[in-house]
Coordinates of C-alpha atoms in Angstrom, one line a residue:
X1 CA 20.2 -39.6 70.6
X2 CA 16.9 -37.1 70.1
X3 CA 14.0 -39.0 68.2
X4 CA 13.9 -36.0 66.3
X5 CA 17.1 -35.1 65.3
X6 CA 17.3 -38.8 64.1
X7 CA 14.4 -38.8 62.0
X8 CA 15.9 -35.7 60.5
X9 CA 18.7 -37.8 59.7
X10 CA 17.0 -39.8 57.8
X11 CA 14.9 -37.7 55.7
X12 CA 17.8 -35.7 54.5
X13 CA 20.0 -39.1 54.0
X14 CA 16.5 -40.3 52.1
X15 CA 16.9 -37.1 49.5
X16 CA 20.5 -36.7 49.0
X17 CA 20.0 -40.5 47.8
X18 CA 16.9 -39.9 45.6
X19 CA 18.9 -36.7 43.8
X20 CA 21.9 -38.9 43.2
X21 CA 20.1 -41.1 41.6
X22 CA 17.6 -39.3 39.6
X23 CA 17.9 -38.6 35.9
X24 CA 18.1 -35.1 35.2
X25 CA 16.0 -33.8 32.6
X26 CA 17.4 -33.3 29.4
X27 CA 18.6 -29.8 28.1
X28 CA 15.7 -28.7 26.2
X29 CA 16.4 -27.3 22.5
X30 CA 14.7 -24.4 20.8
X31 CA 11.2 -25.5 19.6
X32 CA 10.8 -25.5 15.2
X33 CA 8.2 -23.5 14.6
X34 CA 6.4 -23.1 11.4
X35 CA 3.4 -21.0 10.6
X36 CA 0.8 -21.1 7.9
X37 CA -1.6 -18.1 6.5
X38 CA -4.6 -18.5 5.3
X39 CA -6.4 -15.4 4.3
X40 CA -7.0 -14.0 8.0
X41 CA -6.3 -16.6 9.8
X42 CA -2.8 -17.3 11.1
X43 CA -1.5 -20.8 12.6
X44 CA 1.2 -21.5 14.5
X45 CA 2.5 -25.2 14.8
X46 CA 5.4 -26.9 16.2
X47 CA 6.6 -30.5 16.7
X48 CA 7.0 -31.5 21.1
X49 CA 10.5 -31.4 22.3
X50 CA 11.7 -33.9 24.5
X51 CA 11.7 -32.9 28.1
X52 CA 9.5 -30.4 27.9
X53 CA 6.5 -29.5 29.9
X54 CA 5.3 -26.6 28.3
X55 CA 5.7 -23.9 25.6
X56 CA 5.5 -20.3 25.6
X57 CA 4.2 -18.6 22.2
X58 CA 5.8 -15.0 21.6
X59 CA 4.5 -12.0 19.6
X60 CA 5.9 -8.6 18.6
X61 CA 4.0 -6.3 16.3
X62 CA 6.3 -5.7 13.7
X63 CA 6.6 -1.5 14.0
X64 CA 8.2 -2.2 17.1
X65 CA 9.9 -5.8 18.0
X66 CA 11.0 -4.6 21.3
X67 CA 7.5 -4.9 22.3
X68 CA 7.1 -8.6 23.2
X69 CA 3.9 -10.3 24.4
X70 CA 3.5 -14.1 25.4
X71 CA 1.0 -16.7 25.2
X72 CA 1.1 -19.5 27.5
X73 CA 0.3 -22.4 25.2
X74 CA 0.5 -25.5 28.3
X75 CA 1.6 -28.5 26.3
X76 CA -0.5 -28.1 22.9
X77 CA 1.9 -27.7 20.0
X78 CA -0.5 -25.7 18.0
X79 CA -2.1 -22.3 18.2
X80 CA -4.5 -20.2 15.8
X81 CA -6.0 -16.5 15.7
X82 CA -7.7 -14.4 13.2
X83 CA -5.7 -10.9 12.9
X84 CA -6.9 -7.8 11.3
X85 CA -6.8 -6.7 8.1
X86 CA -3.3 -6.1 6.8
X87 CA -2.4 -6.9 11.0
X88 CA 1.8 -7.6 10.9
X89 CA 3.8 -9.6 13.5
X90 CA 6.8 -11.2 14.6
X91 CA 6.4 -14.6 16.1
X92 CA 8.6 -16.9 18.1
X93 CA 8.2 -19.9 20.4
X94 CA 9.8 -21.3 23.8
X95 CA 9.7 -24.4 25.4
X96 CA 10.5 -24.9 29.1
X97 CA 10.3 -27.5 31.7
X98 CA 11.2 -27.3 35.7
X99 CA 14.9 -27.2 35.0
X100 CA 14.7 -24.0 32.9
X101 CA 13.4 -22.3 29.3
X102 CA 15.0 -23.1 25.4
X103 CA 16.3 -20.7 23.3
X104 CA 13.8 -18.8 21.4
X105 CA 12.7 -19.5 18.3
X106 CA 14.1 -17.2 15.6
X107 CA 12.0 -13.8 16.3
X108 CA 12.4 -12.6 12.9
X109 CA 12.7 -15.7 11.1
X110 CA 9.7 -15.6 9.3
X111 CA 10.0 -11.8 8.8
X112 CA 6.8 -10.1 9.3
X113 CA 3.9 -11.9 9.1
X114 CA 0.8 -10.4 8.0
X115 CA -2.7 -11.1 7.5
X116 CA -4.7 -10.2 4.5
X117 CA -8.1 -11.9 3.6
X118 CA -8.9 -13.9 0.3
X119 CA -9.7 -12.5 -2.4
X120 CA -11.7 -14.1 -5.4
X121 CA -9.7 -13.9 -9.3
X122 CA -11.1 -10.7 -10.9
X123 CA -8.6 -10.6 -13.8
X124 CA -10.0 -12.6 -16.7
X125 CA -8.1 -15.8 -18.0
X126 CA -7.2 -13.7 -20.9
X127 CA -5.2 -11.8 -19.1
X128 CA -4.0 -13.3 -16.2
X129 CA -0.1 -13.4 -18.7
X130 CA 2.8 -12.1 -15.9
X131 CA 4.1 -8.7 -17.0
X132 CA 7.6 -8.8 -18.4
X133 CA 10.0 -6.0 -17.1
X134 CA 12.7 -5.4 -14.0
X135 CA 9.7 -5.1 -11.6
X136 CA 9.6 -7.8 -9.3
X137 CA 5.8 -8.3 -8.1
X138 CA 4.6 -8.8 -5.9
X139 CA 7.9 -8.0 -3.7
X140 CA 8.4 -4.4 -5.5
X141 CA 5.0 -3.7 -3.5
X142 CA 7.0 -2.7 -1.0
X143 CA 9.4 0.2 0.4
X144 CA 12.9 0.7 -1.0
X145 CA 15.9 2.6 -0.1
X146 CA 15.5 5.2 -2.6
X147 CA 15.0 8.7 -2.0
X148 CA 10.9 9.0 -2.9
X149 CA 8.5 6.5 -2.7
X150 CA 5.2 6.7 -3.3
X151 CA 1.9 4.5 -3.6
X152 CA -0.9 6.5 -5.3
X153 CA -4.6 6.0 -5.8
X154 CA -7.3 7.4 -7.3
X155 CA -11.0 6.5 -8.5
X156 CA -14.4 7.4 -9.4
X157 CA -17.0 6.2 -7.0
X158 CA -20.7 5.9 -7.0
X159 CA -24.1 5.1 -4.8
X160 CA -26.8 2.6 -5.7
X161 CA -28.9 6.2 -6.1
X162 CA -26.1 7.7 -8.8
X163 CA -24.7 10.1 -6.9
X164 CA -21.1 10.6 -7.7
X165 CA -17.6 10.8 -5.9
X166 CA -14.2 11.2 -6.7
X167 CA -11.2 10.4 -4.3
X168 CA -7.6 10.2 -4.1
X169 CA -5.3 8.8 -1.5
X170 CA -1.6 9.1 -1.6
X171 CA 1.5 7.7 1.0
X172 CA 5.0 9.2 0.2
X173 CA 7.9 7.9 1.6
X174 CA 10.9 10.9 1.6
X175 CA 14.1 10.4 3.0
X176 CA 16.4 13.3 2.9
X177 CA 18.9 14.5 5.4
X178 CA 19.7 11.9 7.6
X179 CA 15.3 11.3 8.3
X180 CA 12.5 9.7 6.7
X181 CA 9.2 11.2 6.4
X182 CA 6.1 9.5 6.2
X183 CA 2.9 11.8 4.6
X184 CA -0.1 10.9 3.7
X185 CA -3.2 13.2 1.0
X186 CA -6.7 12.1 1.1
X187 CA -9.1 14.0 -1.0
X188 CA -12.4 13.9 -1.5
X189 CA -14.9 15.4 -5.1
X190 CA -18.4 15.7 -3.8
X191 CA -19.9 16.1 -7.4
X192 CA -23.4 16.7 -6.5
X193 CA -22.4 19.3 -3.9
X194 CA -19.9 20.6 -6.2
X195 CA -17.5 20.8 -3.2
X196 CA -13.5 19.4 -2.7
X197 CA -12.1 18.6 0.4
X198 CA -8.9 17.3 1.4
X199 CA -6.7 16.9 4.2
X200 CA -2.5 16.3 4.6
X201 CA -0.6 14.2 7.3
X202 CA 2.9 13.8 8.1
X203 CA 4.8 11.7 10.9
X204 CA 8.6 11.0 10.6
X205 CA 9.3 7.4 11.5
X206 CA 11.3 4.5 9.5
X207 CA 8.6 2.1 7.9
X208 CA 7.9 -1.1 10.2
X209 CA 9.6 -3.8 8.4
X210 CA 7.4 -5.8 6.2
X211 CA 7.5 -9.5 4.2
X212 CA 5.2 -8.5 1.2
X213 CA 2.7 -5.8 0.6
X214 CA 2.6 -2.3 2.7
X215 CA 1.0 -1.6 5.7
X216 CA 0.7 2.6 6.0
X217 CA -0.6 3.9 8.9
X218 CA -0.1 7.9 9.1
X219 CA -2.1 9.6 11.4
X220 CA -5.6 7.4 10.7
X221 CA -4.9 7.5 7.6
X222 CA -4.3 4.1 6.2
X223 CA -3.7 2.1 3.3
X224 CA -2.6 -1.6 3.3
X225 CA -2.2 -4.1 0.5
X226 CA -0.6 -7.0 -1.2
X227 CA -0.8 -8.5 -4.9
X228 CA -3.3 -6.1 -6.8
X229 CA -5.5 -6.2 -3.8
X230 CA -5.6 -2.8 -1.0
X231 CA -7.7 -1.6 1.3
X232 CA -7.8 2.1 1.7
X233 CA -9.5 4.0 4.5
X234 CA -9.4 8.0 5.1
X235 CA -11.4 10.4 6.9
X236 CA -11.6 14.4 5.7
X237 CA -13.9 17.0 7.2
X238 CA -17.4 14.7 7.2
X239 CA -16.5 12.4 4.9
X240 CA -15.3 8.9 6.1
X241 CA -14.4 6.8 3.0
X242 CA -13.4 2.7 3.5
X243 CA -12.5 1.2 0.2
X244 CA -11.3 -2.5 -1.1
X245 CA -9.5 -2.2 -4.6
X246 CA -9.1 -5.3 -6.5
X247 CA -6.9 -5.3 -9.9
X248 CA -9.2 -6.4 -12.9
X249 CA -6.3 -6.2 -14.8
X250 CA -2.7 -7.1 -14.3
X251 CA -0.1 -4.4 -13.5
X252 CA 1.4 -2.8 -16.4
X253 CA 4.9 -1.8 -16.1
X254 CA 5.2 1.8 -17.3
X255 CA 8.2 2.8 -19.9
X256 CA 8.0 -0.4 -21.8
X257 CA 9.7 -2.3 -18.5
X258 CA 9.1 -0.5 -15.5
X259 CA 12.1 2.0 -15.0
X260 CA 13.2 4.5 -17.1
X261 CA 16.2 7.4 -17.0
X262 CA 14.9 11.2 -17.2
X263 CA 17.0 13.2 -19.7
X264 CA 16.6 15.8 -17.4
X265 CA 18.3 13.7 -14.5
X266 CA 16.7 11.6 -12.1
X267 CA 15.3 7.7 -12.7
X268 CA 12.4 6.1 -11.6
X269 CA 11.0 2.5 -11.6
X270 CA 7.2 2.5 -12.1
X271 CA 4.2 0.0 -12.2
X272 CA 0.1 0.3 -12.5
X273 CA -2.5 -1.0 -11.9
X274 CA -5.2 0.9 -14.4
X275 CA -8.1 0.0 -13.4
X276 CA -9.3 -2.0 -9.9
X277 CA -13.2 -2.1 -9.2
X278 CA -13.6 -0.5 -6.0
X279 CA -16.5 -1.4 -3.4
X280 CA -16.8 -0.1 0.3
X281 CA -18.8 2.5 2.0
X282 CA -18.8 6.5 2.1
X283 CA -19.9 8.4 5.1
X284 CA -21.5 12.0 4.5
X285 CA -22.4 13.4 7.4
X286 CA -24.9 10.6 9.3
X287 CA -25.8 9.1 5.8
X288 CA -23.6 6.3 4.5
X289 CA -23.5 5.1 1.5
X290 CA -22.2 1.8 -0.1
X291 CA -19.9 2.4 -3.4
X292 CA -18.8 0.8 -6.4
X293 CA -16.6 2.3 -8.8
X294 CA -13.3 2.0 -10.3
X295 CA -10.1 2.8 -9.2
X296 CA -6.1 3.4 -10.6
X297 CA -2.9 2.6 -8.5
X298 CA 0.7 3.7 -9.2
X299 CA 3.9 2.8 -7.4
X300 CA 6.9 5.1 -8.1
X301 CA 9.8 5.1 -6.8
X302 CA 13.7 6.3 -7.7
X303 CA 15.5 9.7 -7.6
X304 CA 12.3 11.7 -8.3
X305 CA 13.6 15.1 -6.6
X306 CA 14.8 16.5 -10.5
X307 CA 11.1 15.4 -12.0
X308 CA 9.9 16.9 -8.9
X309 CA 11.4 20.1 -9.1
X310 CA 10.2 20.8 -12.5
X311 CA 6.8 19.1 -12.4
X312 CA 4.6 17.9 -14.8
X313 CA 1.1 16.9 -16.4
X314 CA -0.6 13.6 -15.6
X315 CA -3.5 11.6 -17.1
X316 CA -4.6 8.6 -16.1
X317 CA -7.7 7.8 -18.7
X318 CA -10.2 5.3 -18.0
X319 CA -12.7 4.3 -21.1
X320 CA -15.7 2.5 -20.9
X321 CA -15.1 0.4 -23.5
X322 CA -12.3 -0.8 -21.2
X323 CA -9.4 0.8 -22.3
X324 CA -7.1 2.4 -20.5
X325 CA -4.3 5.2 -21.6
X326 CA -1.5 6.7 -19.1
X327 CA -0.2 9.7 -20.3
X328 CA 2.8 11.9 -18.6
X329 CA 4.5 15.2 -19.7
X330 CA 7.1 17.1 -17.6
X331 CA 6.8 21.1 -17.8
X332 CA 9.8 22.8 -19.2
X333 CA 10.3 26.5 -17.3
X334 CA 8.0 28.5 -19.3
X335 CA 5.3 25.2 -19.3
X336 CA 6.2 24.3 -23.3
X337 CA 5.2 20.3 -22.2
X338 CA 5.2 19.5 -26.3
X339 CA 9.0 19.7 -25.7
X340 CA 9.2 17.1 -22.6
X341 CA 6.9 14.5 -23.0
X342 CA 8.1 11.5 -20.8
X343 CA 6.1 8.7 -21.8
X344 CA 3.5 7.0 -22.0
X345 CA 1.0 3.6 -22.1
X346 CA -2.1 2.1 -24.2
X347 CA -4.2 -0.5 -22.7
X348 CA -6.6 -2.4 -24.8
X349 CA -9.5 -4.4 -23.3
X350 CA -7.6 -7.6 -24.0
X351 CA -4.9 -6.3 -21.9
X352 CA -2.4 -5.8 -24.5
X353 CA 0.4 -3.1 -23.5
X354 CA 2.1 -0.8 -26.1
X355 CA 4.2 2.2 -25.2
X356 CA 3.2 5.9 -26.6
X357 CA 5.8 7.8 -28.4
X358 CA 6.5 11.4 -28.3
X359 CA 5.6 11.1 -31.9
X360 CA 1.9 9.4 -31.3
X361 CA 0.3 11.9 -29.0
X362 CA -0.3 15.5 -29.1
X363 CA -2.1 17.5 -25.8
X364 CA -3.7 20.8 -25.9
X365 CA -4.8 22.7 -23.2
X366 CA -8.4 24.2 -23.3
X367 CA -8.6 26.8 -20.6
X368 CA -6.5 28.2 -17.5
X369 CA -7.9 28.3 -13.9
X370 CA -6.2 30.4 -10.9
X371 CA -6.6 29.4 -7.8
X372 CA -8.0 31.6 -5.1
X373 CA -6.4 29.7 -2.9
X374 CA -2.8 30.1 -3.7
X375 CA -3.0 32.5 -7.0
X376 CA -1.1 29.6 -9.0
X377 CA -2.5 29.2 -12.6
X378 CA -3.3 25.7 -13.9
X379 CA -4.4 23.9 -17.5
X380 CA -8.2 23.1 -17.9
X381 CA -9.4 21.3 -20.1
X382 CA -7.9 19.5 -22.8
X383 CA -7.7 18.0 -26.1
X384 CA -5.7 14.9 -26.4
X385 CA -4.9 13.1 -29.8
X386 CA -3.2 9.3 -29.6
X387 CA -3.1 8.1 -32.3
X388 CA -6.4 8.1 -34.2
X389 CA -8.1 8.7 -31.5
X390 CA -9.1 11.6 -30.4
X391 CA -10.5 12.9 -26.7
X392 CA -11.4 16.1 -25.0
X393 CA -10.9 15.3 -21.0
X394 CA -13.3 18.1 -18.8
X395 CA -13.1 18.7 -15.3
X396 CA -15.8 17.7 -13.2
X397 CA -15.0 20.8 -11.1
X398 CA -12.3 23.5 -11.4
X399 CA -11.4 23.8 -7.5
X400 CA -9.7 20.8 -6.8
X401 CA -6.4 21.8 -5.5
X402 CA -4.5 20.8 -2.5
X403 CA -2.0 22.8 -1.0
X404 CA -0.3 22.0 2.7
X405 CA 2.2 19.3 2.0
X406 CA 4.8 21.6 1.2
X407 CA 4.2 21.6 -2.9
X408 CA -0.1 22.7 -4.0
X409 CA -0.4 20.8 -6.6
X410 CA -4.2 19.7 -9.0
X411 CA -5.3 16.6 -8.6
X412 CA -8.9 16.3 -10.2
X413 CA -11.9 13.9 -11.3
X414 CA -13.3 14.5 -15.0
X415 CA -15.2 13.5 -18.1
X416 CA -13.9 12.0 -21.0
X417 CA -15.8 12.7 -24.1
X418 CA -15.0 12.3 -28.3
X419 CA -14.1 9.4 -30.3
X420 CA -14.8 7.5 -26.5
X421 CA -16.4 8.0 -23.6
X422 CA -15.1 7.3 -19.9
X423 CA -13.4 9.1 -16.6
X424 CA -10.2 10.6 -15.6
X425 CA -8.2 11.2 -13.4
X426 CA -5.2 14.4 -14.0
X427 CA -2.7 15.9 -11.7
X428 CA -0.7 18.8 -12.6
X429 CA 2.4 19.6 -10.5
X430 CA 4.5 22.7 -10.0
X431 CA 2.4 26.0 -11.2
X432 CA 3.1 27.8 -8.3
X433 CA 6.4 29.3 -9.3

């Protein structure tokens, strides 16, 4: 017999025997995964699986799960990374060995993880008392399935030196027709300049999926958030403006409980947050400046498309005594608001909440402005009487209209003067017509 084709022989007579009677490694189960999040840090930890050599950490950022990343991990059963800001992810986990992979973890099992840092109490012990209503915070933060959405701020800002800003940033969320529409406003008041600027974005795309908060990202312009706390940044001709909001006072739930039925048709459900202390910078030009001021946030949503279509007068009053009044009005056709006034809210510096009757409230314009712009006609100026108390609310500027976003509309900064002193912030919808 050849030598050689003997010793082959052997050698394959030698391995048949060693694979019949080897123990085959065990089919290897899908990993449990659990993750922890602590402020911007995000850990991912799992207990070994038997028979396995190795795991494989996945990733998919949550506006598109489709787009899967992996991590080899080697045989540590832990993994941590600080995310951005407001930074949202699915996560799953796979263990393998030489045989083959597990299942995967559940991708979307924690839903979308996100990141937020932590944030130091600013609402006083006195009025840290959970609002009472059919608002569900802080999971109402988020989108809904209803027809308009939107998540409003605005705010008076101001430099170590005194000069003075105003600024508003807005996200709608419009679904009509079969799409969804995304569209963001960022506006700036330059008070010493005496100068408004503003700019209007729009994308159509369905939200990325989110587990609390929002996330908004349209076009640069961005605003993310989760329990009374957001972050806000927006660029407009040479202004660059990066804010952090922070509720010094709980949310109030507008209506009495958060959702109320027009008598014109049309519901919404409705929450605030009257006044947040802002901080953050404000680019002009090359110069930037650090800010402080404070800030107001709403969160509507419902069938607004009948409020909409008629319009209306808002006032969101800040005093500096700490006191905060919400005041709304929707215009009847020849813009008799006395007739339709919706609602509104009194804050007192303890944080005690009453509503405002039709009967407790009376609002009288002072002036007219027409745009040069667009030739609409709006209110300036105004005396307002709740209660005893009486205010007269002044424009910081008369120009502060936006048009471009399908609706012009006035959204402007002003003084607050009378039986109390303070800021405002007033929007007046629908004078185009």
């Amino acid at each position: 017999m050849n030598p050689l084709f003997s010793i082959i022989k052997t050698l394959l007579f030698s391995l048949f025997m060693a694979a019949s009677y080897a123990v085959p490694l065990p089919l290897l189960h899908a990993p449990s995964l659990d993750i922890s999040i602590n402020g911007l840090e995000v850990t991912a930890s799992w207990t070994s699986v038997e028979g396995a050599t190795g795991y494989q950490l996945f990733y998919a950022p949550c506006s598109n799960i489709d787009a899967i990343n992996n991590i080899e991990m080697g045989t540590q059963t832990h993994y941590s990374v600080t995310l951005s800001t407001g930074a949202a992810f699915y996560v799953a986990l796979q263990a393998y060995n030489h045989q083959g992979n597990s299942d995967y973890s559940n991708l979307e099992q924690f839903g979308c993880v996100q990141a937020f840092p932590e944030t130091v109490e600013t609402i006083p012990p006195m009025c840290r008392a959970t609002p009472q209503g059919i608002i569900n915070l802080p999971t109402d933060e988020m989108y809904h399935n209803e027809p308009v959405e939107w998540w409003y701020w605005t705010g008076h800002l101001q430099t170590a030196e005194g000069r003075r800003f105003g600024f508003e940033q807005v996200v709608f969320l419009v679904r009509m027709l079969g799409r969804t529409m995304q569209m963001a406003h960022h506006a700036i008041t330059d008070i010493e300049n005496g100068t408004f600027h503003y700019i209007v974005t729009t994308q159509f795309a369905e939200p990325a999926p989110q587990v609390a908060g929002f996330n908004w990202n349209i076009k640069g312009l961005t605003a993310k958030g989760r329990s009374g706390t957001d972050y806000l940044h927006g660029e407009v001709d040479h202004y660059v403006m990066d804010l952090k909001l922070q509720a010094a006072k709980p949310a109030v739930f507008q209506h009495g409980n958060g959702y109320t039925q027009y008598s014109f048709g049309g519901d919404t459900y409705y929450y605030s947050y009257e006044r947040m202390a802002a901080e953050g910078t404000l680019k002009v030009g090359e110069q930037t400046f650090t800010v402080t001021g404070n800030g107001w946030f709403d969160h509507q949503w419902g069938n607004l498309t009948p409020i909409i279509n008629l319009g209306w007068d808002w006032f969101a009053i800040q005093l500096d005594d700490n006191r905060e009044i919400m005041l709304f009005n929707a215009n009847t056709p020849d813009k008799d608001n006395q007739e339709l006034f919706v609602g509104g809210s009194y804050t007192d510096a303890q944080c005690q909440v009453r509503e405002i009757h039709p009967d407790q409230v009376d609002i009288t314009p002072l002036g007219e402005w027409t745009s040069p712009h667009t030739d609409c006609t709006y209110p300036q100026g105004w005396q307002i009487q709740v209660g005893e108390l009486n205010l007269t609310l002044t424009p910081i500027m008369a120009d502060q209209e936006l048009t471009g976003g399908g609706r012009n509309y006035w959204e402007g900064a002003a003084t607050v003067s009378g039986d109390a002193t303070g800021q405002a912030y007033i929007e007046l919808a629908n004078y185009c017509q």
